[in-house]
mmCIF file of C-alpha atoms and ligand atoms in Angstrom:
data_model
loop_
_atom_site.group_PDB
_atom_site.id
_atom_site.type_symbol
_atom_site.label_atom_id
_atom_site.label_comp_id
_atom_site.label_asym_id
_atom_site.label_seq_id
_atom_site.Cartn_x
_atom_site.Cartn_y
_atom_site.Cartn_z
ATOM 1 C CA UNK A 277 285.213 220.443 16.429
ATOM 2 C CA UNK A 278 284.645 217.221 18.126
ATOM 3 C CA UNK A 279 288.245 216.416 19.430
ATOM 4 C CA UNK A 280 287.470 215.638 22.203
ATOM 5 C CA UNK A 281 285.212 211.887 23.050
ATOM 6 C CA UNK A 282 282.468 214.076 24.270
ATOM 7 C CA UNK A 283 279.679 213.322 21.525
ATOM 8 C CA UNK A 284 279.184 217.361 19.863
ATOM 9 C CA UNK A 285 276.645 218.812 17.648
ATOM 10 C CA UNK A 286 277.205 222.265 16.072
ATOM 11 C CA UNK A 287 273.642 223.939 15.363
ATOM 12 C CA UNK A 288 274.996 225.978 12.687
ATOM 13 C CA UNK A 289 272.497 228.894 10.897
ATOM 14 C CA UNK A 290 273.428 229.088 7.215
ATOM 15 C CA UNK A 291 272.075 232.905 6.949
ATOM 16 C CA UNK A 292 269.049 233.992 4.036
ATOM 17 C CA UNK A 293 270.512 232.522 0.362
ATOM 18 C CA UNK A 294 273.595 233.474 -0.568
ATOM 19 C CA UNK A 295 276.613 231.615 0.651
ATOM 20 C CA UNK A 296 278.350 234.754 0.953
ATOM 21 C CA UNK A 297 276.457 235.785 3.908
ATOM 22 C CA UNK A 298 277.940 232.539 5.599
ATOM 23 C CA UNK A 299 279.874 233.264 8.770
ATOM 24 C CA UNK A 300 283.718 231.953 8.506
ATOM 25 C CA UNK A 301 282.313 229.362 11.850
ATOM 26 C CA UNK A 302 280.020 228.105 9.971
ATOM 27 C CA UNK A 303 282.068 227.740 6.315
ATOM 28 C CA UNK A 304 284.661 225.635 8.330
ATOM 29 C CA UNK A 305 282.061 223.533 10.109
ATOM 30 C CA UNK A 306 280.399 222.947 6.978
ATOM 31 C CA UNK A 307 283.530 221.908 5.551
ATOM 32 C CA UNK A 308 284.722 219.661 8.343
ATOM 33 C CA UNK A 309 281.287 218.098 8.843
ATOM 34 C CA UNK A 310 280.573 214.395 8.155
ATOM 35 C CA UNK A 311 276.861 214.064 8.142
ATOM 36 C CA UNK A 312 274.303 217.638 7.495
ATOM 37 C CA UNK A 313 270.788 217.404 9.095
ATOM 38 C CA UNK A 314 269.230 220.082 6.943
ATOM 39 C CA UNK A 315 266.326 222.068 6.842
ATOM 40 C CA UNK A 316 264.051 223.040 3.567
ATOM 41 C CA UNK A 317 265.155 226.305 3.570
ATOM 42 C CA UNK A 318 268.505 225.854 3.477
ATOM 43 C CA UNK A 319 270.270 227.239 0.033
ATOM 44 C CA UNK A 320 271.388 224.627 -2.515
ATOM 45 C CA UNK A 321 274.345 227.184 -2.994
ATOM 46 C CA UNK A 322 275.691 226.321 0.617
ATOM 47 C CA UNK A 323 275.464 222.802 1.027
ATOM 48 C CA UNK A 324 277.778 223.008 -2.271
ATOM 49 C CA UNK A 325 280.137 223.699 0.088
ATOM 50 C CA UNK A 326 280.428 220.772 2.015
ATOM 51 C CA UNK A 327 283.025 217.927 1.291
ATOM 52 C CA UNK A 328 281.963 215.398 -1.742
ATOM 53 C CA UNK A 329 281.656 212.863 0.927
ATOM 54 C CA UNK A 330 279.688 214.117 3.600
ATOM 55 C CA UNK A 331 276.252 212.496 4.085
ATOM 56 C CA UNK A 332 273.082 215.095 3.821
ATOM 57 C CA UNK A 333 269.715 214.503 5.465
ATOM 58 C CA UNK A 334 267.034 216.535 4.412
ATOM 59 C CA UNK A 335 264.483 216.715 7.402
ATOM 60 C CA UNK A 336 263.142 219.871 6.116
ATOM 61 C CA UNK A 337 259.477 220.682 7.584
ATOM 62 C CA UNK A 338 257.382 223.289 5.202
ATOM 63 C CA UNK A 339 254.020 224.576 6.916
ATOM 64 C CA UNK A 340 252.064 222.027 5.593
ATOM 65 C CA UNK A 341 253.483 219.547 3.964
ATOM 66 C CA UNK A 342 254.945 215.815 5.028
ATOM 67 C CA UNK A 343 257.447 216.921 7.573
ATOM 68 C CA UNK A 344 260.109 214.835 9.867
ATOM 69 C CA UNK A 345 258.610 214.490 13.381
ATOM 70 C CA UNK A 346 260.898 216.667 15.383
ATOM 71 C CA UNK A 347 261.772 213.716 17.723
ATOM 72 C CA UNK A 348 262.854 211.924 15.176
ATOM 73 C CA UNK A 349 265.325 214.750 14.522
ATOM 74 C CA UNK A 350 266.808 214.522 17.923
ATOM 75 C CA UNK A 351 267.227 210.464 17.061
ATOM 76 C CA UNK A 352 268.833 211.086 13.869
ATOM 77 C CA UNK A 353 271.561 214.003 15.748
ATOM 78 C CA UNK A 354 272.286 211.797 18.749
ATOM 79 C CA UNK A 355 272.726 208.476 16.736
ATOM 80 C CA UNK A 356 275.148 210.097 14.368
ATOM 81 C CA UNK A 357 276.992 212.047 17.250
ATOM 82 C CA UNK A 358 277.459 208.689 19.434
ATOM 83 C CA UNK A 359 278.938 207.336 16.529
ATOM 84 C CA UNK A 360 281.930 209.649 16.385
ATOM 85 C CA UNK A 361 280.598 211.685 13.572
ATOM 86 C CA UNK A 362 280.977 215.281 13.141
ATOM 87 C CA UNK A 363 277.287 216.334 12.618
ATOM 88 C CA UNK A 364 275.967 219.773 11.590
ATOM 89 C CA UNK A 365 272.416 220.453 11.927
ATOM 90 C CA UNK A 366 272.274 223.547 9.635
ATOM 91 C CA UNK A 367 268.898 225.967 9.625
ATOM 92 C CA UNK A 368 268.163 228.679 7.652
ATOM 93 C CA UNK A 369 268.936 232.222 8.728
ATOM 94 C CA UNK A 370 269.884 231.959 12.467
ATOM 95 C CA UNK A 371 269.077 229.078 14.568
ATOM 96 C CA UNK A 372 267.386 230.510 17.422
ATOM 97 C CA UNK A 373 265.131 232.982 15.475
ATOM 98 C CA UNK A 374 261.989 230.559 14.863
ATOM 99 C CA UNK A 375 264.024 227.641 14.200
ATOM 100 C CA UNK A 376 263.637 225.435 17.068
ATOM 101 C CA UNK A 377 267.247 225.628 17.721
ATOM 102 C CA UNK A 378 266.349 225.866 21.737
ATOM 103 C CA UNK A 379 264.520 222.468 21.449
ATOM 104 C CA UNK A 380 267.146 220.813 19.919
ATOM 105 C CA UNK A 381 269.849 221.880 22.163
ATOM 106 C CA UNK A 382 267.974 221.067 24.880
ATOM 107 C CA UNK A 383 267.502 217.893 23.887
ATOM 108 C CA UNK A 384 270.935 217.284 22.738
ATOM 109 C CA UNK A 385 272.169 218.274 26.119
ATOM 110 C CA UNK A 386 269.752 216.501 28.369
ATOM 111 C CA UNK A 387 271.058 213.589 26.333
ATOM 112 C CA UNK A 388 274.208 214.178 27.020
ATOM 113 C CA UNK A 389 276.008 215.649 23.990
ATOM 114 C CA UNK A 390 277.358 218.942 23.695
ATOM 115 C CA UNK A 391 276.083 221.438 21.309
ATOM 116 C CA UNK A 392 278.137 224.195 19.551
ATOM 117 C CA UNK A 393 275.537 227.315 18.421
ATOM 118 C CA UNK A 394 276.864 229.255 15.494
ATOM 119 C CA UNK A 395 274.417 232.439 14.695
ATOM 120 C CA UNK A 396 273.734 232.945 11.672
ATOM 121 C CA UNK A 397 272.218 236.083 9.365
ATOM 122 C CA UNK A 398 268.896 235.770 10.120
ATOM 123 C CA UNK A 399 266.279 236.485 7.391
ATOM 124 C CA UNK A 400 264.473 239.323 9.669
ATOM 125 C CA UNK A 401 267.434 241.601 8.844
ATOM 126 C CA UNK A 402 268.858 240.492 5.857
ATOM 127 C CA UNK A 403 265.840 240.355 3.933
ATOM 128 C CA UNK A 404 264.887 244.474 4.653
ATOM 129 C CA UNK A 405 268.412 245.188 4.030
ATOM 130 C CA UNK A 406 268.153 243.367 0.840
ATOM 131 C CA UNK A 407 265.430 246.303 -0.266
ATOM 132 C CA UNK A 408 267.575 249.092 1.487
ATOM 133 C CA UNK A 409 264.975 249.076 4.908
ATOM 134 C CA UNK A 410 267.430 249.646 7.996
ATOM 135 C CA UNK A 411 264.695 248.170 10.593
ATOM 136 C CA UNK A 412 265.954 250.129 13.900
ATOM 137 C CA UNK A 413 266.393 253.623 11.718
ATOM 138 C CA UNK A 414 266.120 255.943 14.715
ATOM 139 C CA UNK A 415 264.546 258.825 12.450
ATOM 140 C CA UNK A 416 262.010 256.351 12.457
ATOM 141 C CA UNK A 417 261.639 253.675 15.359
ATOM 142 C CA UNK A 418 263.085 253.136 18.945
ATOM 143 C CA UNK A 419 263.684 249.366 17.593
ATOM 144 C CA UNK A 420 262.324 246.230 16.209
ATOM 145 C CA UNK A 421 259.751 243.069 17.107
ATOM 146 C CA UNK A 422 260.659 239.796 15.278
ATOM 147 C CA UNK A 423 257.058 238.307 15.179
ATOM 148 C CA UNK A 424 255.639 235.142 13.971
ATOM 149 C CA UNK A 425 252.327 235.132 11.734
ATOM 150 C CA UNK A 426 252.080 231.853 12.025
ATOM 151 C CA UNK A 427 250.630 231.107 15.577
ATOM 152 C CA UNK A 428 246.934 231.000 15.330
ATOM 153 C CA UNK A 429 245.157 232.643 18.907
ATOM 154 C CA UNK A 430 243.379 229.481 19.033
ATOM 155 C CA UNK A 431 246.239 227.047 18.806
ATOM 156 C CA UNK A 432 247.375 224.647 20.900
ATOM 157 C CA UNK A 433 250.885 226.797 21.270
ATOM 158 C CA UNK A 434 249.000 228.984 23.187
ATOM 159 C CA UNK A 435 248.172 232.880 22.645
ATOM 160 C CA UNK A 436 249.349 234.076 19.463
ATOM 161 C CA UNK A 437 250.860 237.876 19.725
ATOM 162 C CA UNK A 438 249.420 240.740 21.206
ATOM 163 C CA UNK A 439 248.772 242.868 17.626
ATOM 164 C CA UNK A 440 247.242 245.879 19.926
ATOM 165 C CA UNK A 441 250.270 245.919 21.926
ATOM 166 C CA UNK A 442 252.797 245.857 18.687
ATOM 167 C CA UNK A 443 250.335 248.626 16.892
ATOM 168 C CA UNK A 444 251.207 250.898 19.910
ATOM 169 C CA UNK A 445 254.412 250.429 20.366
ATOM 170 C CA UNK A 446 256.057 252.563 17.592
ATOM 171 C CA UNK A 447 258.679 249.426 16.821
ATOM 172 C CA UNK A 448 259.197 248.449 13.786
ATOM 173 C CA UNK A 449 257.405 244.932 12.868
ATOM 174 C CA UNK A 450 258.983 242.533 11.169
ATOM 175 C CA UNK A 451 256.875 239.040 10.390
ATOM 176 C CA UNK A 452 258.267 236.082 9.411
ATOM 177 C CA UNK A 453 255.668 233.184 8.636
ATOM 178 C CA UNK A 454 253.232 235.951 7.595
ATOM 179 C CA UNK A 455 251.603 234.821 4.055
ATOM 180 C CA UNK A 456 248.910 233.070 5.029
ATOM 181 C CA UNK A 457 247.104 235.010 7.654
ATOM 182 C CA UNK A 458 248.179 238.375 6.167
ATOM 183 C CA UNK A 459 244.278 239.621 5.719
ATOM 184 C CA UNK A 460 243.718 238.714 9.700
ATOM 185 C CA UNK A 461 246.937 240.629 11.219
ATOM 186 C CA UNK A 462 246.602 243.498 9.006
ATOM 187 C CA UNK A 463 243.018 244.172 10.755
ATOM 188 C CA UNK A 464 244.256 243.415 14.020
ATOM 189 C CA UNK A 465 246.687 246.096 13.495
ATOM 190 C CA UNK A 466 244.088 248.719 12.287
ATOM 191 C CA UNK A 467 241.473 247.713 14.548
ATOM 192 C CA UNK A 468 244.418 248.702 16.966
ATOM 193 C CA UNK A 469 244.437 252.506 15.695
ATOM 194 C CA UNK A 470 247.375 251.615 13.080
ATOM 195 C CA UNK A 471 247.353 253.836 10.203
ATOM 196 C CA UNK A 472 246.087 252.671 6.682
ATOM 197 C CA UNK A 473 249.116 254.667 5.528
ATOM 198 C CA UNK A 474 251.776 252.972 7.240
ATOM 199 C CA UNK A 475 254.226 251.577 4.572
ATOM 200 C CA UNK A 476 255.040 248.060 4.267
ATOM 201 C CA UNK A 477 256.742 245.757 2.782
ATOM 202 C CA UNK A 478 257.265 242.032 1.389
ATOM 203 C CA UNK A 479 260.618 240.439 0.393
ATOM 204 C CA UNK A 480 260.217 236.917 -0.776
ATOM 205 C CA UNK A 481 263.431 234.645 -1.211
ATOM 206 C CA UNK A 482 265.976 237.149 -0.372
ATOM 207 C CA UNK A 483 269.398 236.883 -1.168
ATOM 208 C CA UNK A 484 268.616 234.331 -3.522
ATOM 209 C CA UNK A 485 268.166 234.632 -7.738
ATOM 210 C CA UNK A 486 264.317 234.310 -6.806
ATOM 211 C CA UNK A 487 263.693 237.597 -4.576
ATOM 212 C CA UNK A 488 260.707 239.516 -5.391
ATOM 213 C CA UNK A 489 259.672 242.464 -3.698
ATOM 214 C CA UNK A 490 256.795 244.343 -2.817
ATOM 215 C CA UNK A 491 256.236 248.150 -1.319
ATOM 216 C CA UNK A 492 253.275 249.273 -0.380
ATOM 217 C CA UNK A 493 251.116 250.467 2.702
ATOM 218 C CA UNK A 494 249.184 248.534 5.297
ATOM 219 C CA UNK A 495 245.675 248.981 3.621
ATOM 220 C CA UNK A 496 247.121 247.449 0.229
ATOM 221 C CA UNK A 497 249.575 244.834 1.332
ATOM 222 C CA UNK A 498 247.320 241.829 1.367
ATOM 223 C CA UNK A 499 246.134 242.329 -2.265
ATOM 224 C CA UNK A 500 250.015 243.741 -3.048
ATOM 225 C CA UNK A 501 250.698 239.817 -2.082
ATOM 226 C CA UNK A 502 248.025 238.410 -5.033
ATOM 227 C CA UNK A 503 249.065 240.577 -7.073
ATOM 228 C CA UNK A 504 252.523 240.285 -6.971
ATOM 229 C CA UNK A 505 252.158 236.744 -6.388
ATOM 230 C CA UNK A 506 254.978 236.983 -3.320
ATOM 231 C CA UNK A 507 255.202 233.424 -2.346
ATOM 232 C CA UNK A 508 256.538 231.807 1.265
ATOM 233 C CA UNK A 509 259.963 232.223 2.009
ATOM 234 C CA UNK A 510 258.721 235.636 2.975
ATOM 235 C CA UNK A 511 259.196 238.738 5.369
ATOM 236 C CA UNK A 512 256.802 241.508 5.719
ATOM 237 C CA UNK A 513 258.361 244.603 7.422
ATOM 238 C CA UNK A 514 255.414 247.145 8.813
ATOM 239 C CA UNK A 515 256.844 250.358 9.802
ATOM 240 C CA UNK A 516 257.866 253.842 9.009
ATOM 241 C CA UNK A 517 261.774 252.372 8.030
ATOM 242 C CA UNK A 518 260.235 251.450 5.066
ATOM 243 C CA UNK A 519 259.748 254.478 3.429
ATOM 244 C CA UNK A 520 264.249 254.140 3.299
ATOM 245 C CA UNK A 521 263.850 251.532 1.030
ATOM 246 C CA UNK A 522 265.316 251.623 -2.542
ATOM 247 C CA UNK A 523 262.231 252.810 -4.932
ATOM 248 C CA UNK A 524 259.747 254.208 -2.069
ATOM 249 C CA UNK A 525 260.220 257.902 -3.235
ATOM 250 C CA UNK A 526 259.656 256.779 -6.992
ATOM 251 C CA UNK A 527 256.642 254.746 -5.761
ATOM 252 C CA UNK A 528 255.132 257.489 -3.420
ATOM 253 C CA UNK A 529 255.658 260.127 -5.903
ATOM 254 C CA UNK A 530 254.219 258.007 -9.133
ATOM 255 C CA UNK A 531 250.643 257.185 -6.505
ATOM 256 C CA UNK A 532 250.685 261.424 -5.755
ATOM 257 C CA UNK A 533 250.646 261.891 -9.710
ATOM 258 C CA UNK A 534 247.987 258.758 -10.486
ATOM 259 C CA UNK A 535 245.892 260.428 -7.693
ATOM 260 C CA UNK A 536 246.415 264.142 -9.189
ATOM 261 C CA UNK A 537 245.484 262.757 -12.704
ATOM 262 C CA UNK A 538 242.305 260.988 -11.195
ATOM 263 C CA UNK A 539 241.221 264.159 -8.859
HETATM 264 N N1 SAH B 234 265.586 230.669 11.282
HETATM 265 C C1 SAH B 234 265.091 231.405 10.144
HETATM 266 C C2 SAH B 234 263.593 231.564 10.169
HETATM 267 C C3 SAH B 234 262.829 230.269 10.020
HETATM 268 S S1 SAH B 234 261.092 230.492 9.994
HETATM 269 C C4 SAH B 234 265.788 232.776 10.104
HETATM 270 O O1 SAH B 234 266.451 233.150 11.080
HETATM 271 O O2 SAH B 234 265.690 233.453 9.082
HETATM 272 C C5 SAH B 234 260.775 230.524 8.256
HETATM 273 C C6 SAH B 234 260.455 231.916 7.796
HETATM 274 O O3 SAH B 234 261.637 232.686 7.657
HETATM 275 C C7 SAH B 234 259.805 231.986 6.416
HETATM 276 O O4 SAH B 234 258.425 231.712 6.467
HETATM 277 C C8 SAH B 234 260.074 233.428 6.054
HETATM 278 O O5 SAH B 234 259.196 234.291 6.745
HETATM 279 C C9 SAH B 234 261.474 233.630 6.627
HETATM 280 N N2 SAH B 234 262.557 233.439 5.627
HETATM 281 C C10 SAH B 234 263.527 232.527 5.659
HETATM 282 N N3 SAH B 234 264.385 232.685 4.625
HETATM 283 C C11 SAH B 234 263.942 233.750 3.919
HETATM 284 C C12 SAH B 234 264.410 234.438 2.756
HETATM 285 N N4 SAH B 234 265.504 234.053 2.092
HETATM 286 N N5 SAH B 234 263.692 235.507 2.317
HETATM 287 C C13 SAH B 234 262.596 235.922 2.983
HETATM 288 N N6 SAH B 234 262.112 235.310 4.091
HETATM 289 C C14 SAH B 234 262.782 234.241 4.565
#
């Protein structure tokens, strides 16, 4: 990386948790890098990978809390990358899956300094798997919609998704950013002819010592969350893949004997 003058960046993803879910691109740039801009959720596991000496910047940005003003980001990359430096700006799960990683490039580039992507797993897949949920099962689903739960319909971003549209569409739904307006998206999704029934599920901190898990359907997943106390980093998977998940037949068939007991 960086042999040549031309100032480079490599936007590298560091996948869910686990450093072994690193790609080999982005274990050697990791190793050869000089200075890390790094995000929050970013595994302490993988930056103990990097050289003693390299330099780590946290500019991590939690929903909520005291964040690092994005252009101040792009300040940080290009100073360090004029300088000769080999910089990593290293995200959680894949770059370009709700990471700003198109933002940054851009900006990188229009500033004249080439950018290296490396993909990384990205938490949408990795964190079903980590239950056993194979999210484009075709016994179950023509494919899959990575959706954020974040954007608000009213925000400034502009229109959040179309929840009627997804309800319809038969593809599996997996929501990252999801916690907090849980209650609201599970009653767009009914109030677009979705079925109470429809299994779900939660996976909090995947591929870390921390993941929790939660199966359920779409009627019980907000109060599944309290209950559970599943806590952001979290994906909620909506769709009939989940009933392939480790423990669903043990779950659906301990709910048919609670309700035979009670009836
Ligand atoms: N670029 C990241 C996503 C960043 S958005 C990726 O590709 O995975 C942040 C959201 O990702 C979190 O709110 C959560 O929904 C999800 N997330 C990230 N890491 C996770 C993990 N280890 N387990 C479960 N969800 C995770």
């Amino acid at each position: 990386m960086n042999t040549s003058s031309t100032p480079c960046v490599s936007l590298v993803g560091a996948g869910p948790g686990d450093p072994e879910l690193l790609t080999l691109r982005a274990l050697n740039r990791l190793q050869a890098a000089d200075v890390v801009l790094c995000d929050d959720l970013v595994d302490r596991r993988v930056l103990a990978m990097l050289r003693s000496d390299a330099r780590v910047l946290h500019v991590g940005k939690r929903g909520g809390c005291v964040s690092t003003s994005q252009a101040f980001i792009h300040q940080l990359m290009l100073r360090e990358a004029r300088e000769g430096k080999r910089v990593v700006r290293l995200k959680g799960g894949d770059p370009f899956v709700f990471g700003r990683g198109g933002e940054e490039c851009q900006a990188l580039r229009e500033a004249g300094i080439e950018v290296e992507v490396v993909p990384g797993i990205t938490s949408g897949i990795a964190a079903p798997a980590a239950v056993g949920i194979p999210v484009t099962d075709r016994r179950h689903a023509p494919g899959v919609a990575f959706i954020t739960g974040h954007n608000r319909a009213d925000a400034q971003s502009g229109a959040g998704p179309d929840w009627a549209a997804l309800a319809r569409s038969g593809l599996t739904l997996v929501i990252y950013m999801g916690l907090a307006r849980c209650e609201a998206l599970v009653a767009e999704l009914r109030a677009a002819g979705m079925d109470g029934d429809m299994p779900a599920a939660a996976i909090a901190a995947a591929h870390t010592p921390q993941q929790r898990q939660l199966l359920c359907t779409l009627d019980g997943l907000a109060q599944g969350l309290r209950d559970e106390q599943i806590s952001s980093p979290a994906i909620l998977v909506i769709g009939e893949v989940v009933r392939e998940a480790h423990g669903w037949a043990e779950l659906t068939q301990e709910l048919q004997q609670r309700t035979a007991l009670v009836g």
